[in-house]
GROMACS .gro file of C-alpha atoms in nm:
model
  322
    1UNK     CA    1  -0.520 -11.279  -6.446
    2UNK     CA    2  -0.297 -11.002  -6.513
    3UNK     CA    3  -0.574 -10.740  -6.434
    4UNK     CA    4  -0.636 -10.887  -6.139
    5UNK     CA    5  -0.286 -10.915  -6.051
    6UNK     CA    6  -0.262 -10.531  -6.186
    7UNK     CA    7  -0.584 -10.410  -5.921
    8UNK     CA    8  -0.400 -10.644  -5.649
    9UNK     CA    9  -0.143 -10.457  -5.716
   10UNK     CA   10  -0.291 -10.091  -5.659
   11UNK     CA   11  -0.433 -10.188  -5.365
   12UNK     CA   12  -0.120 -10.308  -5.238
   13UNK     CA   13   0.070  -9.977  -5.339
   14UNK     CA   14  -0.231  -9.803  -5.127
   15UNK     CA   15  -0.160  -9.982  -4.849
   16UNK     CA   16   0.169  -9.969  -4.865
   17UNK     CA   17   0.191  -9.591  -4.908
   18UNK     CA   18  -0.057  -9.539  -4.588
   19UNK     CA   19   0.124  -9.782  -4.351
   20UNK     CA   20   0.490  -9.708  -4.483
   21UNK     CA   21   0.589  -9.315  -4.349
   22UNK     CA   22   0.666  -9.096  -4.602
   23UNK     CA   23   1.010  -8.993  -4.698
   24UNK     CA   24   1.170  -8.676  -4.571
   25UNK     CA   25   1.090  -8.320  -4.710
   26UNK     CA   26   1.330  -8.140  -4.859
   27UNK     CA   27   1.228  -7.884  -4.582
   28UNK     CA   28   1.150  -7.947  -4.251
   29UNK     CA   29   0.764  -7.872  -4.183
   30UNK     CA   30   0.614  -7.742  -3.831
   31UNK     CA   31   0.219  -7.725  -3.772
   32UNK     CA   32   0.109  -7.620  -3.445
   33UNK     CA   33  -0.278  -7.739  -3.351
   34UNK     CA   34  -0.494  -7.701  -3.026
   35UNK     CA   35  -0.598  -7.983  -2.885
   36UNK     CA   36  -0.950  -7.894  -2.922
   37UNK     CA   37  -0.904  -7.867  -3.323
   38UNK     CA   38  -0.742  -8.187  -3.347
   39UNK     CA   39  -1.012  -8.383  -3.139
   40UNK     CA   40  -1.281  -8.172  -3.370
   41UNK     CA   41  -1.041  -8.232  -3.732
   42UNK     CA   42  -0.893  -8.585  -3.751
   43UNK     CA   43  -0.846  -8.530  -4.135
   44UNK     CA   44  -0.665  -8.211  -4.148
   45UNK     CA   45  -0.472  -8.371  -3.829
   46UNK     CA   46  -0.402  -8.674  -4.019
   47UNK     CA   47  -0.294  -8.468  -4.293
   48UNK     CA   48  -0.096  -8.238  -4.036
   49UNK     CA   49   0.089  -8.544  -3.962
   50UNK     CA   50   0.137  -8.704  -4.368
   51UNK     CA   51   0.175  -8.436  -4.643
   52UNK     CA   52   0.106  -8.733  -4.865
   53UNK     CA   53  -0.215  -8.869  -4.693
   54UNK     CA   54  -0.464  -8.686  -4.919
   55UNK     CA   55  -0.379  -8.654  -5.300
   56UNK     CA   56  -0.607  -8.396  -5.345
   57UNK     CA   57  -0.413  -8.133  -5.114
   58UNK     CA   58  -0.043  -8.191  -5.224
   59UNK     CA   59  -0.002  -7.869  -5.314
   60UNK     CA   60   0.054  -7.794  -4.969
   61UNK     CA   61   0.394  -7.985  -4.918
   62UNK     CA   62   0.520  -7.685  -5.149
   63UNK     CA   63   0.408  -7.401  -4.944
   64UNK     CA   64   0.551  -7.172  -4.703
   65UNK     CA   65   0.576  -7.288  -4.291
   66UNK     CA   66   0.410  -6.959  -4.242
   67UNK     CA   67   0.136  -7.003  -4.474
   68UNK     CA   68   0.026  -7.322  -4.264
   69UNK     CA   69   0.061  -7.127  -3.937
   70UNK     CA   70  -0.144  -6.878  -4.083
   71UNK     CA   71  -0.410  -7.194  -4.235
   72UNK     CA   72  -0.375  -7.367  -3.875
   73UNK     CA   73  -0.446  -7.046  -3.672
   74UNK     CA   74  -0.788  -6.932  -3.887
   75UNK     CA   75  -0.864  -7.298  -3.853
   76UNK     CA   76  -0.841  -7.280  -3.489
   77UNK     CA   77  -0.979  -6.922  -3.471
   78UNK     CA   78  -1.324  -7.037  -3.650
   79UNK     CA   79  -1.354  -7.353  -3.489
   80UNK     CA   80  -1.364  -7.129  -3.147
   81UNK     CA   81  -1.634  -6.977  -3.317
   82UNK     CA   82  -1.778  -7.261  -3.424
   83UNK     CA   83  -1.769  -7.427  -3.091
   84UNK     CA   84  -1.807  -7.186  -2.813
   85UNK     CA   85  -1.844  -7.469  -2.591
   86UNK     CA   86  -1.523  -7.562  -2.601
   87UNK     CA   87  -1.335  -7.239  -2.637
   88UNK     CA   88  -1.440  -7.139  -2.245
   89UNK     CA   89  -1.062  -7.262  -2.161
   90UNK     CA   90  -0.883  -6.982  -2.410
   91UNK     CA   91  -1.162  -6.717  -2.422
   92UNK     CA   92  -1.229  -6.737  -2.043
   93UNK     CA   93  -0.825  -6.671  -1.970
   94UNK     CA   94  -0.851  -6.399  -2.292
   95UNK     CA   95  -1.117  -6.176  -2.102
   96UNK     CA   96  -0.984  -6.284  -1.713
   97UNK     CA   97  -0.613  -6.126  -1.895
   98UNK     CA   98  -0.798  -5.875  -2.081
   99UNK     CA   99  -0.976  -5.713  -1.773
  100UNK     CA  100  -0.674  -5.789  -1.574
  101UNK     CA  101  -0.481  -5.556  -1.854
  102UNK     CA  102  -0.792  -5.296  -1.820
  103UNK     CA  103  -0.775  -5.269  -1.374
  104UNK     CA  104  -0.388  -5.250  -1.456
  105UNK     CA  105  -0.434  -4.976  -1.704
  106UNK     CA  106  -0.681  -4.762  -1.496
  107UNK     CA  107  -0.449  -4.825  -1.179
  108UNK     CA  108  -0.153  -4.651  -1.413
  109UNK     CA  109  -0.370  -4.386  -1.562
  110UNK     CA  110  -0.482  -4.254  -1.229
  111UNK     CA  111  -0.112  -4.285  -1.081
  112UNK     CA  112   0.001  -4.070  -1.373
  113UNK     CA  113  -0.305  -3.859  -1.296
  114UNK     CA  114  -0.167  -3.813  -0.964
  115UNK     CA  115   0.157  -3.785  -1.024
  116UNK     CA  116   0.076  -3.490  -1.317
  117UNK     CA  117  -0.099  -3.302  -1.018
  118UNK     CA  118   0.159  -3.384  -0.778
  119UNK     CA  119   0.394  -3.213  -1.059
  120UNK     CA  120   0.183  -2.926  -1.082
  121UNK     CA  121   0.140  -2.893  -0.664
  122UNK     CA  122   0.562  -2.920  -0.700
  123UNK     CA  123   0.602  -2.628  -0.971
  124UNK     CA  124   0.358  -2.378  -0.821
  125UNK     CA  125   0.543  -2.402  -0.496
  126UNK     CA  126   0.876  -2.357  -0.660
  127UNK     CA  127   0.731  -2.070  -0.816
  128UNK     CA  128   0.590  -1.883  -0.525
  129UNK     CA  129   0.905  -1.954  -0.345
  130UNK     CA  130   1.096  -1.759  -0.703
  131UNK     CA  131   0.848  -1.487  -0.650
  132UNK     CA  132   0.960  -1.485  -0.230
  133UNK     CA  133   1.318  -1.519  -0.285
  134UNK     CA  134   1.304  -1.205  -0.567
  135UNK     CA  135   1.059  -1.020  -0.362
  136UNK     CA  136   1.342  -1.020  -0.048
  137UNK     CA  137   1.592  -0.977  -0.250
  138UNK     CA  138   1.435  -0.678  -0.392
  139UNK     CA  139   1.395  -0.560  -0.074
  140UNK     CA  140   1.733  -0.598   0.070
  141UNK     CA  141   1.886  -0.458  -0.216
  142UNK     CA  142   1.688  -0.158  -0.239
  143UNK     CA  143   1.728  -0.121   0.154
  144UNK     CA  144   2.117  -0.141   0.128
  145UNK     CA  145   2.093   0.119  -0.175
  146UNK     CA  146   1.864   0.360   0.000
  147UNK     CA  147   2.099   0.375   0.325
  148UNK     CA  148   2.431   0.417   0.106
  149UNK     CA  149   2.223   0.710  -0.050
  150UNK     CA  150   2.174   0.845   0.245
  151UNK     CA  151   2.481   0.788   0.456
  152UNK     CA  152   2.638   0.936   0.127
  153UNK     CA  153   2.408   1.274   0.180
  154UNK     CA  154   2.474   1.311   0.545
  155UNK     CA  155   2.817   1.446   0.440
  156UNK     CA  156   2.647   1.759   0.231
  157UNK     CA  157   2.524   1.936   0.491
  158UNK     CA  158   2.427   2.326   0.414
  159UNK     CA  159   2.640   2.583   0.418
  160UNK     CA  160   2.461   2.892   0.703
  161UNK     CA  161   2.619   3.221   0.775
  162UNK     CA  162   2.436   3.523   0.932
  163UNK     CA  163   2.605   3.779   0.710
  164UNK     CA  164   2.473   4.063   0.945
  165UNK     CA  165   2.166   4.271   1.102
  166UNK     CA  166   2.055   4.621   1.040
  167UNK     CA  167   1.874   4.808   1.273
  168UNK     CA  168   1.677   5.107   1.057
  169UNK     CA  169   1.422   5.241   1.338
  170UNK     CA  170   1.436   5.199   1.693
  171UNK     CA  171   1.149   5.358   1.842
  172UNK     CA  172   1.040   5.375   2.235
  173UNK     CA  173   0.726   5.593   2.367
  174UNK     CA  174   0.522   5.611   2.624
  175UNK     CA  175   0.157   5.396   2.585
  176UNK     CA  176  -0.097   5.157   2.699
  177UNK     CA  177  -0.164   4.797   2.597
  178UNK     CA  178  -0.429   4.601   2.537
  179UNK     CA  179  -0.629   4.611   2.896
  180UNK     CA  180  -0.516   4.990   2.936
  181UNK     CA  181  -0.264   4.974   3.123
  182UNK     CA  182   0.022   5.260   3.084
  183UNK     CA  183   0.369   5.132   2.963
  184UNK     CA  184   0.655   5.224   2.729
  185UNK     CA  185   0.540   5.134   2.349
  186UNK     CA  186   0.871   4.975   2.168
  187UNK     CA  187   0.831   4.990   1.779
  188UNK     CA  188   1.137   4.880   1.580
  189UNK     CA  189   1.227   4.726   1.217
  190UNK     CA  190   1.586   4.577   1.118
  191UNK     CA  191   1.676   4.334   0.847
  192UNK     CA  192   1.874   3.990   0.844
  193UNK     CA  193   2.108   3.879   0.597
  194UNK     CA  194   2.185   3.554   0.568
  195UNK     CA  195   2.412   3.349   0.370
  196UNK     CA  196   2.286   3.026   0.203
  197UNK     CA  197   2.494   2.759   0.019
  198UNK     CA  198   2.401   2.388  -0.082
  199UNK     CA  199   2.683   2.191  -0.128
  200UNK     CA  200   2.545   1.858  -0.256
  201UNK     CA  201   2.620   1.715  -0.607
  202UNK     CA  202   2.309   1.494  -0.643
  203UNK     CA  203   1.984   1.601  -0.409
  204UNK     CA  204   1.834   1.991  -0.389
  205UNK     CA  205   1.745   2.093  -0.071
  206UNK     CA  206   1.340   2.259   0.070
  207UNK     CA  207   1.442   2.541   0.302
  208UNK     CA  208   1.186   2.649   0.559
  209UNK     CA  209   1.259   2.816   0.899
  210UNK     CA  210   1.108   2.928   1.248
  211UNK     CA  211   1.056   3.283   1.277
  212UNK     CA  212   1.338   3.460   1.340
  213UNK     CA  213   1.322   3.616   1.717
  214UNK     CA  214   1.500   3.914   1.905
  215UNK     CA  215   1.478   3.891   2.273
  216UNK     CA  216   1.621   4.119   2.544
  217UNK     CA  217   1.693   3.824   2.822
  218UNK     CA  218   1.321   3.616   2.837
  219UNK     CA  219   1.124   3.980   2.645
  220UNK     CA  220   1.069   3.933   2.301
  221UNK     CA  221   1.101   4.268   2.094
  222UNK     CA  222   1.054   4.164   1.752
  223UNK     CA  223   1.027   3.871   1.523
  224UNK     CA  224   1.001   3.794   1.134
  225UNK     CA  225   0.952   3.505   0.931
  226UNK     CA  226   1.182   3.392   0.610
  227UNK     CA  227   0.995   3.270   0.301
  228UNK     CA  228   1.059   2.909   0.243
  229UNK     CA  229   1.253   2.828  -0.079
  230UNK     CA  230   1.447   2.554  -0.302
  231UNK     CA  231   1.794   2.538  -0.314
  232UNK     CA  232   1.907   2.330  -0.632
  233UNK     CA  233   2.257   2.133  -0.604
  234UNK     CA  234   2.590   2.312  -0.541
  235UNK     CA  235   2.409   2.668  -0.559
  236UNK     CA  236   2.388   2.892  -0.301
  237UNK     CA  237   2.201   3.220  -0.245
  238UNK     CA  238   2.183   3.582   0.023
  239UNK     CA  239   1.811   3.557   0.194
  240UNK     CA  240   1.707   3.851   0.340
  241UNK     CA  241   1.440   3.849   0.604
  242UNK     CA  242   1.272   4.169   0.772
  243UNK     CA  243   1.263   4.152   1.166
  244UNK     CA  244   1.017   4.397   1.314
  245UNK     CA  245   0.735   4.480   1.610
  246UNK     CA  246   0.496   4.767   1.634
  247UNK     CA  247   0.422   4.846   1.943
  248UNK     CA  248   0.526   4.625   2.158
  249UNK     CA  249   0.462   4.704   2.539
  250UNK     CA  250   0.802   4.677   2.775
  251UNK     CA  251   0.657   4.728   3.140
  252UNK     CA  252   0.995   4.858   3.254
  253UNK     CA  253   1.158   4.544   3.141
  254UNK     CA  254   1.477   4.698   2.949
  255UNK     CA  255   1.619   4.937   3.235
  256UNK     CA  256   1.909   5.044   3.017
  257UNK     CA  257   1.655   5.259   2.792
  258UNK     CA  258   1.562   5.459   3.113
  259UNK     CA  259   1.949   5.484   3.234
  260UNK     CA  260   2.019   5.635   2.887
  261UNK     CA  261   2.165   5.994   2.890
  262UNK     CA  262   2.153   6.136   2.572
  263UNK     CA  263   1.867   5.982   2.463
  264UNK     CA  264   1.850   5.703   2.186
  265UNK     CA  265   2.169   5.777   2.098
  266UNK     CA  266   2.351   5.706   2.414
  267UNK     CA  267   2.105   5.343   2.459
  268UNK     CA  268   2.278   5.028   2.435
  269UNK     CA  269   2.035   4.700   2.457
  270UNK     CA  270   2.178   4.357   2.440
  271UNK     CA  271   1.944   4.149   2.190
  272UNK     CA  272   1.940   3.741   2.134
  273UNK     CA  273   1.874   3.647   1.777
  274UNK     CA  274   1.727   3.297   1.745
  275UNK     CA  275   1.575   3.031   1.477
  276UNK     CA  276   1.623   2.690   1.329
  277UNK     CA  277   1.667   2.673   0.978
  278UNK     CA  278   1.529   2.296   0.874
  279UNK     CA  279   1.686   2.176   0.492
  280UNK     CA  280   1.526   1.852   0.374
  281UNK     CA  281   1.615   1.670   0.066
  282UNK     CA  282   1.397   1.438  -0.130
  283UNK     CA  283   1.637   1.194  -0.296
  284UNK     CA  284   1.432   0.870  -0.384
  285UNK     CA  285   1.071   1.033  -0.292
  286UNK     CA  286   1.002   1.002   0.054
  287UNK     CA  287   1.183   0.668   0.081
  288UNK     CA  288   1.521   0.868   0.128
  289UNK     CA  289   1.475   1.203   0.278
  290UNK     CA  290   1.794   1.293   0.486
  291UNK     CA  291   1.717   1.644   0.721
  292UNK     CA  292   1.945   1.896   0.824
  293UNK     CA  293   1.833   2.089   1.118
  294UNK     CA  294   2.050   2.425   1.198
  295UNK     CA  295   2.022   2.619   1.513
  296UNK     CA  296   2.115   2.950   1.509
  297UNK     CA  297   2.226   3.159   1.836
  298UNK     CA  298   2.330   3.527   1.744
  299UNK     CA  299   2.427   3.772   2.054
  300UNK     CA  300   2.469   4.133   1.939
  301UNK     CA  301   2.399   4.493   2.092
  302UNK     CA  302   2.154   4.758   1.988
  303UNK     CA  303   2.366   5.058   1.995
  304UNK     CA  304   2.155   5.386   1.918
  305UNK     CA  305   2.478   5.550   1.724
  306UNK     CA  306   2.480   5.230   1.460
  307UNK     CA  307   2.110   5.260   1.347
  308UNK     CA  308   2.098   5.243   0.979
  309UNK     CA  309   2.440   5.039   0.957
  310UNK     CA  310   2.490   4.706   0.936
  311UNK     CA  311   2.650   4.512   1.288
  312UNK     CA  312   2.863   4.270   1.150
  313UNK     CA  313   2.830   3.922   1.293
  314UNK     CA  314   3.090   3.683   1.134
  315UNK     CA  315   3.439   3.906   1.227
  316UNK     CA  316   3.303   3.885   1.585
  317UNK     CA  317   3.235   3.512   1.603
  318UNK     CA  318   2.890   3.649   1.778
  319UNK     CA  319   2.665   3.313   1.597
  320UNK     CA  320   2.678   2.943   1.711
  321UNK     CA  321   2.527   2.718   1.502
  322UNK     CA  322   2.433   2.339   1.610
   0.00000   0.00000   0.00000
């Protein structure tokens, strides 16, 4: 009787302890199921809900909260795998968000795509307009330098001065030119002296000139031409240039030779000495080339007394110079 009463007993505790709930935890447990693994796992959900319903897995009233997330979501993860049938729900909605993720991704790479060649369209334009800008500005301000260069040189202008003239041989005889026909012959030599100065601090000067002509009114007697030179920066120099004709026929054009007394001696002709002395300066190349162009008038008289002296033409004023 007291067996009995002792397996009455046992069974009663049993029944007890499933229909009475279970006292409170120390610590407050959480288990988070799918439905699916719930309708699929009434034990474990059983147990979910009682840590005490199955004696053989106390041991897990003692563990962690985490630990039974981590049990609940394998559990869930193979059941999926388990049952594909009913994972169509989650894994449908994982690959609709995972291609949605994928078309957003590719719509951002190709915006960045476009945006990196938008950047690169944006710097090569800011570049060529860097080069443009320095490229002007280059130009102005070589421009503005070149024309201070030469407004500065425009105030150096050479120094001329036809020192004088010296008549050595005057010669007039009786002849025939070319085509026979008979005429007075004029043959005569002299020598110019000119003075030459560059005043310039910062250029030299090329020095050429026209040839150097005597004339008697619109008759040209004689001529000569000066050898070109260089002039180097606040120099100067005497040029000396031989004026002469052989033979030149008059055909009664200088009047005063006939009219002429004693001869040569007694002859007076009045003579025009003309040329243009051109001075031009190479300061940056050809870039900056100021020119100074001199025209030189000289009126004098051939007297036959003064042959072999010099005629003085600066006391006399007897040049102009433009």
């Amino acid at each position: 009787m007291g067996v009995t009463m002792h397996v009455k007993s046992d069974s009663e505790v049993t029944s007890i302890d499933a229909s009475t709930p279970p006292r409170s935890p120390r610590r407050q447990l959480y288990y988070v199921q799918s439905p699916a693994h719930s309708q699929h796992d009434p034990e474990k959900m059983s147990y979910g809900s009682s840590p005490f319903g199955s004696p053989a897995h106390h041991f897990h009233y003692h563990c962690s909260p985490i630990h039974h997330s981590r049990e609940s979501s394998t559990s869930r993860f193979s059941a999926s795998l388990k049952n594909p049938g009913n994972s169509v729900g989650v894994g449908g909605g994982w690959h609709r968000m995972q291609r949605k993720y994928n078309e957003v991704g590719d719509t951002e790479d190709e915006e960045e795509e476009g945006g990196e060649g938008k950047d690169e369209g944006d710097d090569g334009a800011l570049v060529r307009f860097y080069v443009v800008c320095f490229v002007l500005s280059f130009v102005v301000l070589f421009s503005v330098f070149s024309l201070i260069l030469w407004a500065a040189s425009l105030s150096h202008k050479p120094r001329i001065i036809v020192k004088n003239i010296l008549f050595e041989n005057f010669n007039v005889q009786a002849g025939m030119d070319a085509s026979g026909v008979p005429t007075d012959m004029l043959t005569l030599n002299s020598t110019v002296r000119i003075f030459y100065r560059n005043p310039a601090t910062f250029f030299g000067l090329h020095v050429t000139a026209t040839p150097l002509q005597l004339h008697y009114l619109d008759l040209k007697v004689a001529s000569g031409l000066m050898n070109k030179f260089y002039q180097s920066r606040k120099s100067n120099r005497k040029v000396i240039t031989v004026v002469e004709s052989h033979q030149v026929p008059l055909y009664g054009g200088i009047p005063s030779l006939h009219t002429a007394k004693g001869g040569v001696a007694d002859m007076f002709v009045p003579l025009n000495l003309t040329f243009v002395i051109r001075s031009r300066a190479y300061i940056l190349g050809r870039l900056v080339m100021p020119k100074f162009y001199t025209s030189i008038l000289c009126e004098l008289t051939l007297r036959g007394n003064h042959l072999g002296k010099p005629h003085n033409l600066t006391k006399s004023h007897s040049c102009v110079y433009q």
